[in-house]
PDB file of C-alpha atoms and ligand atoms in Angstrom:
ATOM      1  CA  MET Q 224     -11.965  -7.830 -11.676  1.00 95.00           C
ATOM      2  CA  SER Q 225      -8.272  -8.327 -10.980  1.00 97.00           C
ATOM      3  CA  VAL Q 226      -5.648  -6.018  -9.582  1.00 98.00           C
ATOM      4  CA  LEU Q 227      -2.019  -6.204 -10.612  1.00 98.00           C
ATOM      5  CA  VAL Q 228       0.283  -5.621  -7.644  1.00 98.00           C
ATOM      6  CA  VAL Q 229       4.016  -5.014  -8.032  1.00 98.00           C
ATOM      7  CA  GLY Q 230       6.407  -4.124  -5.224  1.00 98.00           C
ATOM      8  CA  SER Q 231       8.922  -5.530  -2.788  1.00 98.00           C
ATOM      9  CA  ILE Q 232       8.824  -8.894  -1.027  1.00 98.00           C
ATOM     10  CA  ALA Q 233      10.962  -8.995   2.070  1.00 98.00           C
ATOM     11  CA  LEU Q 234      12.008 -10.853   5.160  1.00 98.00           C
ATOM     12  CA  ASP Q 235      11.660  -8.171   7.843  1.00 98.00           C
ATOM     13  CA  THR Q 236      13.086  -7.857  11.317  1.00 98.00           C
ATOM     14  CA  VAL Q 237      10.926  -5.522  13.400  1.00 98.00           C
ATOM     15  CA  LYS Q 238      11.583  -4.152  16.875  1.00 98.00           C
ATOM     16  CA  THR Q 239       9.048  -2.265  18.973  1.00 97.00           C
ATOM     17  CA  PRO Q 240       9.584  -1.063  22.551  1.00 96.00           C
ATOM     18  CA  VAL Q 241       8.120  -4.363  23.769  1.00 95.00           C
ATOM     19  CA  GLU Q 242       8.896  -7.045  21.192  1.00 96.00           C
ATOM     20  CA  GLU Q 243      11.299  -8.001  18.434  1.00 98.00           C
ATOM     21  CA  HIS Q 244      10.702 -10.548  15.684  1.00 98.00           C
ATOM     22  CA  ALA Q 245      13.050 -11.637  12.912  1.00 98.00           C
ATOM     23  CA  ASP Q 246      12.583 -12.931   9.360  1.00 97.00           C
ATOM     24  CA  LEU Q 247       8.923 -12.037   9.072  1.00 98.00           C
ATOM     25  CA  LEU Q 248       7.048 -12.018   5.780  1.00 98.00           C
ATOM     26  CA  GLY Q 249       7.052  -8.375   4.663  1.00 98.00           C
ATOM     27  CA  GLY Q 250       7.550  -6.068   1.710  1.00 98.00           C
ATOM     28  CA  SER Q 251       5.213  -3.571   0.085  1.00 98.00           C
ATOM     29  CA  ALA Q 252       3.822  -6.077  -2.430  1.00 98.00           C
ATOM     30  CA  SER Q 253       3.114  -8.749   0.187  1.00 98.00           C
ATOM     31  CA  TYR Q 254       1.004  -6.420   2.329  1.00 98.00           C
ATOM     32  CA  ALA Q 255      -0.671  -4.793  -0.670  1.00 98.00           C
ATOM     33  CA  ALA Q 256      -1.517  -8.071  -2.394  1.00 98.00           C
ATOM     34  CA  VAL Q 257      -2.959  -9.675   0.722  1.00 98.00           C
ATOM     35  CA  GLY Q 258      -4.950  -6.475   1.426  1.00 98.00           C
ATOM     36  CA  ALA Q 259      -6.373  -6.520  -2.111  1.00 98.00           C
ATOM     37  CA  SER Q 260      -7.091 -10.252  -1.961  1.00 98.00           C
ATOM     38  CA  PHE Q 261     -10.003  -9.650   0.434  1.00 98.00           C
ATOM     39  CA  PHE Q 262     -11.895  -8.164  -2.516  1.00 98.00           C
ATOM     40  CA  GLY Q 263     -10.915 -10.337  -5.488  1.00 97.00           C
ATOM     41  CA  PRO Q 264      -8.144 -11.882  -7.565  1.00 98.00           C
ATOM     42  CA  VAL Q 265      -4.623 -10.434  -7.600  1.00 98.00           C
ATOM     43  CA  ASN Q 266      -1.871 -10.749 -10.201  1.00 98.00           C
ATOM     44  CA  PHE Q 267       1.372 -10.545  -8.256  1.00 98.00           C
ATOM     45  CA  VAL Q 268       4.776  -9.366  -9.524  1.00 98.00           C
ATOM     46  CA  GLY Q 269       7.922  -9.487  -7.414  1.00 98.00           C
ATOM     47  CA  VAL Q 270      11.220 -11.218  -6.750  1.00 98.00           C
ATOM     48  CA  VAL Q 271      12.516 -13.482  -3.998  1.00 98.00           C
ATOM     49  CA  GLY Q 272      15.723 -15.412  -3.471  1.00 98.00           C
ATOM     50  CA  ASP Q 273      16.032 -19.181  -3.187  1.00 97.00           C
ATOM     51  CA  ASP Q 274      16.005 -18.835   0.620  1.00 98.00           C
ATOM     52  CA  PHE Q 275      12.379 -17.618   0.641  1.00 98.00           C
ATOM     53  CA  PRO Q 276      10.319 -19.967   2.818  1.00 98.00           C
ATOM     54  CA  SER Q 277       7.830 -22.036   0.825  1.00 98.00           C
ATOM     55  CA  GLU Q 278       5.211 -21.549   3.552  1.00 98.00           C
ATOM     56  CA  HIS Q 279       4.963 -17.854   2.536  1.00 98.00           C
ATOM     57  CA  ILE Q 280       4.421 -18.844  -1.084  1.00 98.00           C
ATOM     58  CA  GLU Q 281       1.669 -21.237  -0.006  1.00 98.00           C
ATOM     59  CA  PHE Q 282       0.044 -18.513   2.098  1.00 98.00           C
ATOM     60  CA  LEU Q 283      -0.030 -16.059  -0.826  1.00 98.00           C
ATOM     61  CA  ARG Q 284      -1.278 -18.734  -3.226  1.00 97.00           C
ATOM     62  CA  GLY Q 285      -4.007 -19.696  -0.770  1.00 97.00           C
ATOM     63  CA  ARG Q 286      -5.416 -16.155  -0.987  1.00 96.00           C
ATOM     64  CA  GLN Q 287      -6.364 -16.109  -4.696  1.00 88.00           C
ATOM     65  CA  ILE Q 288      -3.032 -14.456  -5.476  1.00 98.00           C
ATOM     66  CA  ASN Q 289      -1.701 -15.454  -8.886  1.00 98.00           C
ATOM     67  CA  LEU Q 290       2.049 -16.002  -8.522  1.00 98.00           C
ATOM     68  CA  GLU Q 291       2.903 -16.440 -12.200  1.00 98.00           C
ATOM     69  CA  GLY Q 292       4.759 -13.097 -11.988  1.00 98.00           C
ATOM     70  CA  LEU Q 293       6.807 -14.063  -8.930  1.00 98.00           C
ATOM     71  CA  GLN Q 294      10.454 -14.541  -9.881  1.00 98.00           C
ATOM     72  CA  THR Q 295      12.579 -16.835  -7.720  1.00 98.00           C
ATOM     73  CA  VAL Q 296      16.255 -16.261  -8.481  1.00 97.00           C
ATOM     74  CA  PRO Q 297      19.494 -17.596  -6.978  1.00 98.00           C
ATOM     75  CA  GLY Q 298      20.581 -15.557  -3.946  1.00 98.00           C
ATOM     76  CA  LYS Q 299      19.060 -14.086  -0.832  1.00 98.00           C
ATOM     77  CA  THR Q 300      15.667 -12.396  -0.467  1.00 98.00           C
ATOM     78  CA  PHE Q 301      15.509  -8.636   0.231  1.00 98.00           C
ATOM     79  CA  ARG Q 302      15.849  -7.995   3.979  1.00 98.00           C
ATOM     80  CA  TRP Q 303      14.753  -4.931   5.878  1.00 98.00           C
ATOM     81  CA  SER Q 304      14.928  -4.159   9.569  1.00 98.00           C
ATOM     82  CA  GLY Q 305      13.229  -1.329  11.440  1.00 98.00           C
ATOM     83  CA  GLU Q 306      12.790  -0.137  14.985  1.00 98.00           C
ATOM     84  CA  TYR Q 307       9.808   1.811  16.339  1.00 97.00           C
ATOM     85  CA  MET Q 308      10.123   4.396  19.075  1.00 96.00           C
ATOM     86  CA  TRP Q 309       7.764   4.449  22.056  1.00 94.00           C
ATOM     87  CA  ASP Q 310       5.023   6.380  20.182  1.00 93.00           C
ATOM     88  CA  LEU Q 311       4.971   3.595  17.545  1.00 92.00           C
ATOM     89  CA  ASN Q 312       4.864   6.357  14.971  1.00 88.00           C
ATOM     90  CA  THR Q 313       8.516   7.227  14.599  1.00 91.00           C
ATOM     91  CA  ARG Q 314      10.553   4.521  12.895  1.00 95.00           C
ATOM     92  CA  GLU Q 315      14.233   4.109  12.219  1.00 96.00           C
ATOM     93  CA  THR Q 316      15.510   1.811   9.526  1.00 97.00           C
ATOM     94  CA  ARG Q 317      18.207  -0.336  11.132  1.00 98.00           C
ATOM     95  CA  SER Q 318      19.409  -2.166   8.026  1.00 98.00           C
ATOM     96  CA  VAL Q 319      18.576  -2.832   4.411  1.00 97.00           C
ATOM     97  CA  GLU Q 320      20.030  -5.732   2.420  1.00 98.00           C
ATOM     98  CA  LEU Q 321      18.825  -5.442  -1.157  1.00 97.00           C
ATOM     99  CA  ASN Q 322      20.130  -8.870  -2.211  1.00 98.00           C
ATOM    100  CA  VAL Q 323      18.114 -10.157  -5.221  1.00 98.00           C
ATOM    101  CA  PHE Q 324      15.954  -7.005  -5.135  1.00 97.00           C
ATOM    102  CA  GLU Q 325      18.949  -4.973  -6.370  1.00 96.00           C
ATOM    103  CA  HIS Q 326      18.576  -6.352  -9.892  1.00 96.00           C
ATOM    104  CA  PHE Q 327      14.792  -6.711  -9.901  1.00 97.00           C
ATOM    105  CA  ASN Q 328      13.379  -6.188 -13.358  1.00 96.00           C
ATOM    106  CA  PRO Q 329       9.602  -6.559 -13.163  1.00 97.00           C
ATOM    107  CA  THR Q 330       8.572  -8.489 -16.248  1.00 95.00           C
ATOM    108  CA  LEU Q 331       4.882  -9.136 -16.675  1.00 98.00           C
ATOM    109  CA  PRO Q 332       3.609 -12.499 -17.837  1.00 98.00           C
ATOM    110  CA  ALA Q 333       1.575 -11.963 -21.073  1.00 98.00           C
ATOM    111  CA  ARG Q 334      -1.611 -12.833 -19.204  1.00 97.00           C
ATOM    112  CA  TYR Q 335      -1.139  -9.923 -16.783  1.00 98.00           C
ATOM    113  CA  THR Q 336      -0.849  -7.137 -19.349  1.00 98.00           C
ATOM    114  CA  ASP Q 337      -4.580  -6.469 -19.639  1.00 97.00           C
ATOM    115  CA  THR Q 338      -5.259  -6.383 -15.875  1.00 98.00           C
ATOM    116  CA  PRO Q 339      -7.695  -3.443 -15.478  1.00 97.00           C
ATOM    117  CA  TYR Q 340      -6.509  -2.127 -12.101  1.00 98.00           C
ATOM    118  CA  VAL Q 341      -2.863  -1.579 -11.235  1.00 98.00           C
ATOM    119  CA  LEU Q 342      -1.260  -0.971  -7.866  1.00 98.00           C
ATOM    120  CA  LEU Q 343       2.373   0.098  -8.110  1.00 98.00           C
ATOM    121  CA  ALA Q 344       3.365  -0.519  -4.502  1.00 98.00           C
ATOM    122  CA  ASN Q 345       6.535   1.045  -3.156  1.00 96.00           C
ATOM    123  CA  ILE Q 346       9.553   0.348  -5.376  1.00 97.00           C
ATOM    124  CA  ALA Q 347      11.810   2.638  -7.434  1.00 97.00           C
ATOM    125  CA  PRO Q 348       9.666   4.908  -9.659  1.00 98.00           C
ATOM    126  CA  LYS Q 349      11.653   3.805 -12.730  1.00 98.00           C
ATOM    127  CA  LEU Q 350      10.535   0.223 -12.112  1.00 98.00           C
ATOM    128  CA  GLN Q 351       6.950   1.399 -11.557  1.00 98.00           C
ATOM    129  CA  SER Q 352       7.104   3.130 -14.974  1.00 98.00           C
ATOM    130  CA  HIS Q 353       8.605   0.018 -16.525  1.00 98.00           C
ATOM    131  CA  VAL Q 354       5.571  -1.969 -15.357  1.00 98.00           C
ATOM    132  CA  LEU Q 355       3.216   0.559 -16.948  1.00 98.00           C
ATOM    133  CA  ASP Q 356       5.223   0.313 -20.215  1.00 98.00           C
ATOM    134  CA  GLN Q 357       4.168  -3.336 -20.395  1.00 98.00           C
ATOM    135  CA  MET Q 358       0.459  -2.804 -19.657  1.00 98.00           C
ATOM    136  CA  GLN Q 359      -2.142  -2.508 -22.412  1.00 97.00           C
ATOM    137  CA  ARG Q 360      -4.634   0.109 -21.213  1.00 93.00           C
ATOM    138  CA  PRO Q 361      -5.306  -0.144 -17.498  1.00 97.00           C
ATOM    139  CA  ARG Q 362      -8.507   1.510 -16.255  1.00 97.00           C
ATOM    140  CA  PHE Q 363      -7.044   2.864 -13.062  1.00 98.00           C
ATOM    141  CA  VAL Q 364      -3.445   3.112 -11.883  1.00 98.00           C
ATOM    142  CA  ILE Q 365      -2.487   3.698  -8.249  1.00 98.00           C
ATOM    143  CA  ALA Q 366       1.093   4.394  -7.178  1.00 98.00           C
ATOM    144  CA  ASP Q 367       2.583   4.426  -3.694  1.00 98.00           C
ATOM    145  CA  THR Q 368       6.002   5.850  -2.906  1.00 97.00           C
ATOM    146  CA  MET Q 369       8.378   6.664  -0.037  1.00 96.00           C
ATOM    147  CA  ASP Q 370      10.771   9.383   1.156  1.00 95.00           C
ATOM    148  CA  LEU Q 371      13.774   7.538  -0.323  1.00 95.00           C
ATOM    149  CA  TRP Q 372      12.537   8.082  -3.899  1.00 97.00           C
ATOM    150  CA  ILE Q 373      11.697  11.729  -3.249  1.00 97.00           C
ATOM    151  CA  ASN Q 374      15.319  12.102  -2.069  1.00 97.00           C
ATOM    152  CA  ILE Q 375      17.142  10.171  -4.762  1.00 97.00           C
ATOM    153  CA  ALA Q 376      14.743   9.795  -7.729  1.00 98.00           C
ATOM    154  CA  LYS Q 377      12.470  12.841  -7.712  1.00 97.00           C
ATOM    155  CA  ASP Q 378      12.648  13.302 -11.503  1.00 98.00           C
ATOM    156  CA  ASP Q 379      11.664   9.661 -12.113  1.00 98.00           C
ATOM    157  CA  LEU Q 380       8.804  10.020  -9.654  1.00 98.00           C
ATOM    158  CA  THR Q 381       7.612  13.237 -11.301  1.00 98.00           C
ATOM    159  CA  ALA Q 382       7.751  11.528 -14.715  1.00 98.00           C
ATOM    160  CA  LEU Q 383       5.633   8.661 -13.372  1.00 98.00           C
ATOM    161  CA  LEU Q 384       2.943  11.012 -12.037  1.00 98.00           C
ATOM    162  CA  SER Q 385       1.517  11.909 -15.440  1.00 96.00           C
ATOM    163  CA  ARG Q 386       0.712   8.180 -15.924  1.00 97.00           C
ATOM    164  CA  VAL Q 387      -0.965   7.659 -12.572  1.00 98.00           C
ATOM    165  CA  ASP Q 388      -4.635   8.158 -11.584  1.00 98.00           C
ATOM    166  CA  LEU Q 389      -4.057   8.148  -7.825  1.00 98.00           C
ATOM    167  CA  LEU Q 390      -0.832   8.829  -5.931  1.00 98.00           C
ATOM    168  CA  ILE Q 391      -0.653   7.687  -2.306  1.00 98.00           C
ATOM    169  CA  LEU Q 392       1.946   9.134   0.038  1.00 97.00           C
ATOM    170  CA  ASN Q 393       2.175  10.070   3.687  1.00 96.00           C
ATOM    171  CA  ASP Q 394       2.037  13.550   5.184  1.00 97.00           C
ATOM    172  CA  SER Q 395       5.777  14.046   5.650  1.00 96.00           C
ATOM    173  CA  GLU Q 396       6.440  12.790   2.111  1.00 97.00           C
ATOM    174  CA  ALA Q 397       3.827  15.181   0.679  1.00 98.00           C
ATOM    175  CA  ARG Q 398       5.506  18.085   2.485  1.00 98.00           C
ATOM    176  CA  GLN Q 399       8.972  16.914   1.436  1.00 98.00           C
ATOM    177  CA  PHE Q 400       7.893  16.515  -2.209  1.00 98.00           C
ATOM    178  CA  THR Q 401       6.225  19.922  -2.538  1.00 98.00           C
ATOM    179  CA  GLY Q 402       7.940  22.089   0.070  1.00 98.00           C
ATOM    180  CA  GLU Q 403       4.457  23.063   1.303  1.00 98.00           C
ATOM    181  CA  THR Q 404       3.630  23.078   5.017  1.00 98.00           C
ATOM    182  CA  SER Q 405      -0.101  22.849   4.379  1.00 98.00           C
ATOM    183  CA  LEU Q 406      -1.227  19.375   3.336  1.00 98.00           C
ATOM    184  CA  ILE Q 407      -4.135  20.982   1.497  1.00 98.00           C
ATOM    185  CA  ARG Q 408      -1.741  22.965  -0.686  1.00 98.00           C
ATOM    186  CA  ALA Q 409       0.540  19.934  -1.038  1.00 98.00           C
ATOM    187  CA  GLY Q 410      -2.343  17.753  -2.274  1.00 98.00           C
ATOM    188  CA  ALA Q 411      -3.346  20.389  -4.825  1.00 98.00           C
ATOM    189  CA  ARG Q 412       0.244  20.830  -6.041  1.00 98.00           C
ATOM    190  CA  ILE Q 413       0.794  17.116  -6.516  1.00 98.00           C
ATOM    191  CA  ARG Q 414      -2.456  16.879  -8.487  1.00 98.00           C
ATOM    192  CA  LYS Q 415      -1.120  19.548 -10.854  1.00 97.00           C
ATOM    193  CA  LEU Q 416       1.776  17.209 -11.693  1.00 97.00           C
ATOM    194  CA  GLY Q 417      -0.574  14.626 -13.195  1.00 97.00           C
ATOM    195  CA  PRO Q 418      -2.571  12.358 -10.890  1.00 98.00           C
ATOM    196  CA  LYS Q 419      -6.336  12.968 -10.946  1.00 98.00           C
ATOM    197  CA  TYR Q 420      -6.430  12.058  -7.272  1.00 98.00           C
ATOM    198  CA  VAL Q 421      -4.008  12.207  -4.361  1.00 98.00           C
ATOM    199  CA  ALA Q 422      -4.356  10.415  -1.027  1.00 98.00           C
ATOM    200  CA  ILE Q 423      -2.254  11.764   1.840  1.00 98.00           C
ATOM    201  CA  LYS Q 424      -2.004   9.349   4.790  1.00 97.00           C
ATOM    202  CA  LYS Q 425      -1.591  10.784   8.257  1.00 95.00           C
ATOM    203  CA  GLY Q 426      -0.810   7.600  10.189  1.00 89.00           C
ATOM    204  CA  GLU Q 427      -2.916   7.371  13.324  1.00 87.00           C
ATOM    205  CA  HIS Q 428      -4.818  10.510  12.210  1.00 92.00           C
ATOM    206  CA  GLY Q 429      -6.403   9.064   9.075  1.00 95.00           C
ATOM    207  CA  CYS Q 430      -6.211  10.119   5.461  1.00 97.00           C
ATOM    208  CA  LEU Q 431      -7.056  13.025   3.127  1.00 98.00           C
ATOM    209  CA  LEU Q 432      -8.285  12.452  -0.415  1.00 98.00           C
ATOM    210  CA  PHE Q 433      -8.054  15.156  -3.074  1.00 98.00           C
ATOM    211  CA  GLY Q 434      -9.760  15.336  -6.470  1.00 98.00           C
ATOM    212  CA  GLN Q 435     -10.689  18.198  -8.764  1.00 96.00           C
ATOM    213  CA  ASP Q 436     -12.818  20.410  -6.490  1.00 95.00           C
ATOM    214  CA  GLN Q 437     -13.400  17.317  -4.346  1.00 97.00           C
ATOM    215  CA  PHE Q 438     -12.112  16.549  -0.883  1.00 98.00           C
ATOM    216  CA  PHE Q 439     -12.676  13.735   1.596  1.00 98.00           C
ATOM    217  CA  SER Q 440     -11.247  13.235   5.064  1.00 97.00           C
ATOM    218  CA  CYS Q 441     -11.268   9.787   6.656  1.00 96.00           C
ATOM    219  CA  GLY Q 442     -10.388   9.288  10.304  1.00 93.00           C
ATOM    220  CA  ALA Q 443      -8.419   6.373  11.671  1.00 92.00           C
ATOM    221  CA  TYR Q 444      -9.929   3.603  13.740  1.00 94.00           C
ATOM    222  CA  PRO Q 445      -9.367   4.321  17.464  1.00 94.00           C
ATOM    223  CA  LEU Q 446      -7.157   1.354  18.337  1.00 95.00           C
ATOM    224  CA  GLU Q 447      -5.920   0.878  21.872  1.00 93.00           C
ATOM    225  CA  ASP Q 448      -3.290  -1.742  21.116  1.00 93.00           C
ATOM    226  CA  ILE Q 449      -0.967  -1.352  18.189  1.00 95.00           C
ATOM    227  CA  HIS Q 450       1.612  -4.105  17.931  1.00 97.00           C
ATOM    228  CA  ASP Q 451       3.408  -3.453  14.641  1.00 97.00           C
ATOM    229  CA  PRO Q 452       2.665  -0.529  12.305  1.00 96.00           C
ATOM    230  CA  THR Q 453       4.797  -2.030   9.499  1.00 97.00           C
ATOM    231  CA  GLY Q 454       2.940  -2.304   6.217  1.00 97.00           C
ATOM    232  CA  ALA Q 455      -0.068  -0.231   7.291  1.00 97.00           C
ATOM    233  CA  GLY Q 456       0.342   2.021   4.249  1.00 97.00           C
ATOM    234  CA  ASP Q 457       0.747  -0.918   1.874  1.00 98.00           C
ATOM    235  CA  THR Q 458      -2.281  -2.721   3.300  1.00 98.00           C
ATOM    236  CA  PHE Q 459      -4.267   0.518   2.972  1.00 98.00           C
ATOM    237  CA  ALA Q 460      -3.283   0.783  -0.697  1.00 98.00           C
ATOM    238  CA  GLY Q 461      -4.101  -2.889  -1.291  1.00 98.00           C
ATOM    239  CA  GLY Q 462      -7.530  -2.650   0.329  1.00 98.00           C
ATOM    240  CA  LEU Q 463      -8.336   0.492  -1.652  1.00 98.00           C
ATOM    241  CA  ALA Q 464      -7.198  -1.021  -4.973  1.00 98.00           C
ATOM    242  CA  GLY Q 465      -8.995  -4.300  -4.268  1.00 98.00           C
ATOM    243  CA  TYR Q 466     -12.234  -2.518  -3.472  1.00 98.00           C
ATOM    244  CA  LEU Q 467     -12.082  -0.461  -6.693  1.00 98.00           C
ATOM    245  CA  ALA Q 468     -11.463  -3.622  -8.720  1.00 98.00           C
ATOM    246  CA  SER Q 469     -14.395  -5.343  -7.031  1.00 98.00           C
ATOM    247  CA  ARG Q 470     -16.647  -2.466  -8.173  1.00 96.00           C
ATOM    248  CA  GLY Q 471     -15.376  -3.033 -11.707  1.00 93.00           C
ATOM    249  CA  GLY Q 472     -17.002   0.102 -13.164  1.00 88.00           C
ATOM    250  CA  GLU Q 473     -15.794   1.609 -16.456  1.00 89.00           C
ATOM    251  CA  VAL Q 474     -15.067   4.809 -14.560  1.00 95.00           C
ATOM    252  CA  VAL Q 475     -13.847   5.145 -10.977  1.00 97.00           C
ATOM    253  CA  THR Q 476     -15.954   7.840  -9.298  1.00 97.00           C
ATOM    254  CA  PHE Q 477     -15.050   9.985  -6.295  1.00 98.00           C
ATOM    255  CA  ASP Q 478     -17.692   8.082  -4.297  1.00 97.00           C
ATOM    256  CA  ASP Q 479     -15.934   4.806  -5.175  1.00 98.00           C
ATOM    257  CA  LEU Q 480     -12.688   6.335  -3.954  1.00 98.00           C
ATOM    258  CA  ARG Q 481     -14.263   7.551  -0.701  1.00 98.00           C
ATOM    259  CA  ARG Q 482     -15.470   4.033   0.075  1.00 98.00           C
ATOM    260  CA  GLY Q 483     -12.136   2.616  -1.082  1.00 98.00           C
ATOM    261  CA  VAL Q 484     -10.239   4.884   1.302  1.00 98.00           C
ATOM    262  CA  VAL Q 485     -12.439   3.685   4.169  1.00 98.00           C
ATOM    263  CA  TYR Q 486     -11.924   0.022   3.209  1.00 98.00           C
ATOM    264  CA  GLY Q 487      -8.171   0.667   2.988  1.00 98.00           C
ATOM    265  CA  SER Q 488      -8.237   2.244   6.441  1.00 97.00           C
ATOM    266  CA  VAL Q 489     -10.220  -0.702   7.828  1.00 98.00           C
ATOM    267  CA  LEU Q 490      -7.658  -3.198   6.521  1.00 98.00           C
ATOM    268  CA  ALA Q 491      -4.709  -1.116   7.742  1.00 97.00           C
ATOM    269  CA  SER Q 492      -6.274  -0.857  11.204  1.00 97.00           C
ATOM    270  CA  PHE Q 493      -6.455  -4.653  11.430  1.00 98.00           C
ATOM    271  CA  ASN Q 494      -2.965  -5.111  10.069  1.00 98.00           C
ATOM    272  CA  VAL Q 495      -1.288  -3.144  12.874  1.00 97.00           C
ATOM    273  CA  GLU Q 496      -2.928  -5.317  15.536  1.00 97.00           C
ATOM    274  CA  ALA Q 497      -0.233  -7.991  15.082  1.00 98.00           C
ATOM    275  CA  PHE Q 498       3.281  -8.407  13.649  1.00 98.00           C
ATOM    276  CA  SER Q 499       3.861  -8.982   9.941  1.00 98.00           C
ATOM    277  CA  LEU Q 500       0.700 -10.164   8.152  1.00 98.00           C
ATOM    278  CA  GLU Q 501      -0.476 -12.303  11.057  1.00 98.00           C
ATOM    279  CA  ARG Q 502      -3.747 -10.471  11.669  1.00 98.00           C
ATOM    280  CA  LEU Q 503      -4.687 -10.641   7.993  1.00 98.00           C
ATOM    281  CA  ARG Q 504      -4.380 -14.437   8.080  1.00 98.00           C
ATOM    282  CA  THR Q 505      -7.405 -14.776  10.331  1.00 97.00           C
ATOM    283  CA  LEU Q 506      -9.381 -11.717   9.217  1.00 98.00           C
ATOM    284  CA  THR Q 507     -12.906 -12.460   7.948  1.00 98.00           C
ATOM    285  CA  GLN Q 508     -15.307 -10.582   5.691  1.00 97.00           C
ATOM    286  CA  ASN Q 509     -17.518 -10.150   8.711  1.00 98.00           C
ATOM    287  CA  ASP Q 510     -14.694  -8.421  10.660  1.00 98.00           C
ATOM    288  CA  ILE Q 511     -14.181  -6.054   7.718  1.00 98.00           C
ATOM    289  CA  ASP Q 512     -17.881  -5.251   7.350  1.00 98.00           C
ATOM    290  CA  GLU Q 513     -18.292  -4.590  11.068  1.00 98.00           C
ATOM    291  CA  ARG Q 514     -15.367  -2.206  11.219  1.00 98.00           C
ATOM    292  CA  TYR Q 515     -16.534  -0.444   8.035  1.00 98.00           C
ATOM    293  CA  SER Q 516     -19.860   0.204   9.793  1.00 97.00           C
ATOM    294  CA  MET Q 517     -17.987   1.513  12.835  1.00 96.00           C
ATOM    295  CA  PHE Q 518     -16.065   3.949  10.630  1.00 96.00           C
ATOM    296  CA  ARG Q 519     -19.396   5.134   9.235  1.00 96.00           C
ATOM    297  CA  LEU Q 520     -20.925   5.613  12.669  1.00 95.00           C
ATOM    298  CA  MET Q 521     -17.871   7.433  13.972  1.00 93.00           C
ATOM    299  CA  SER Q 522     -17.928  10.031  11.213  1.00 91.00           C
ATOM    300  CA  GLN Q 523     -21.668  10.767  11.071  1.00 92.00           C
ATOM    301  CA  PHE Q 524     -23.273  13.848  12.532  1.00 92.00           C
ATOM    302  CA  GLU Q 525     -26.667  15.527  12.218  1.00 94.00           C
ATOM    303  CA  MET Q 526     -27.690  18.607  10.269  1.00 94.00           C
ATOM    304  CA  LEU Q 527     -28.351  21.679  12.393  1.00 91.00           C
TER     305      LEU Q 527
HETATM  306  P1  AMP U  82       5.558   0.681   5.340  1.00 66.21           P
HETATM  307  O1  AMP U  82       5.436   0.326   6.793  1.00 66.21           O
HETATM  308  O2  AMP U  82       4.229   0.878   4.668  1.00 66.21           O
HETATM  309  O3  AMP U  82       6.541   1.789   5.106  1.00 66.21           O
HETATM  310  O4  AMP U  82       6.165  -0.590   4.602  1.00 66.21           O
HETATM  311  C1  AMP U  82       7.076  -1.429   5.212  1.00 66.21           C
HETATM  312  C2  AMP U  82       7.559  -2.481   4.237  1.00 66.21           C
HETATM  313  O5  AMP U  82       8.322  -1.853   3.199  1.00 66.21           O
HETATM  314  C3  AMP U  82       8.452  -3.477   4.921  1.00 66.21           C
HETATM  315  O6  AMP U  82       7.831  -4.746   4.932  1.00 66.21           O
HETATM  316  C4  AMP U  82       9.747  -3.448   4.109  1.00 66.21           C
HETATM  317  O7  AMP U  82      10.190  -4.736   3.780  1.00 66.21           O
HETATM  318  C5  AMP U  82       9.410  -2.668   2.863  1.00 66.21           C
HETATM  319  N1  AMP U  82      10.507  -1.763   2.425  1.00 66.21           N
HETATM  320  C6  AMP U  82      11.391  -1.125   3.214  1.00 66.21           C
HETATM  321  N2  AMP U  82      12.251  -0.390   2.447  1.00 66.21           N
HETATM  322  C7  AMP U  82      11.883  -0.581   1.158  1.00 66.21           C
HETATM  323  C8  AMP U  82      12.378  -0.099  -0.116  1.00 66.21           C
HETATM  324  N3  AMP U  82      13.420   0.714  -0.215  1.00 66.21           N
HETATM  325  N4  AMP U  82      11.726  -0.504  -1.232  1.00 66.21           N
HETATM  326  C9  AMP U  82      10.657  -1.307  -1.151  1.00 66.21           C
HETATM  327  N5  AMP U  82      10.161  -1.806  -0.003  1.00 66.21           N
HETATM  328  C10 AMP U  82      10.751  -1.452   1.142  1.00 66.21           C
END
């Protein structure tokens, strides 16, 4: 079954303590859609300017990603630039040029409106809600967000939550949103605002998943060489959404979500091994399956 992915499409400039690369394919929707595409078809919604390189369009199209919902409008593509500190965990945004993204109005092609699984990748919560307004009756809706929206659009984000099945956010965002120090309390408080499930990402320390009286903790893959952490969260969300769609069940169970969180973590762990989406270009099903098995081995232990 298909996943609808909406979010940003960007040309990123990324600096780490050892390398800097400019004008890379980026954006929350690009990472999320490619992550999901390892599991099945994707209906893509986003906007680019007329400067967007055609090779990126060909790459997305080559991955079963339906681009009917991609708007190309006169002007420049959204540009973002970030710099990572030596721990590759702390990041500073160096510049943001909204360009055509400033007036993005996600309009769904008629054929997208009955897509069963929806991933609202990181964009303004008002736009995420606007996408849901156009959907018929999705089976499962996942939303991602970022600190910016908690700072400047908290009411819109809170309004969105009652329409979402799973909210994904990182640890600092969960604390910022709820004012709770404990992530366990934060997860429970966010669930009370609407989503049946909440996933709190902890970067290199894995992810926590909360449901009603249900809890799952997934570690992160022990990588020695991280080249570019950009888009790890979006790839995680894409892999998770893609896996759920590939299951295609009427109801998404907590067990489905546990496996989805592991698949998301597998994809994110590959993504950070190279800049932009480079690692995902060569990733195979076999690579994914092997690392999934490694995750399983790493988290198993015997009964006393
Ligand atoms: P992440 O590393 O998961 O935070 O995602 C990084 C991606 O988010 C980059 O490729 C950026 O182009 C994109 N991005 C940065 N700021 C924004 C924003 N305000 N809205 C949407 N996408 C953004």
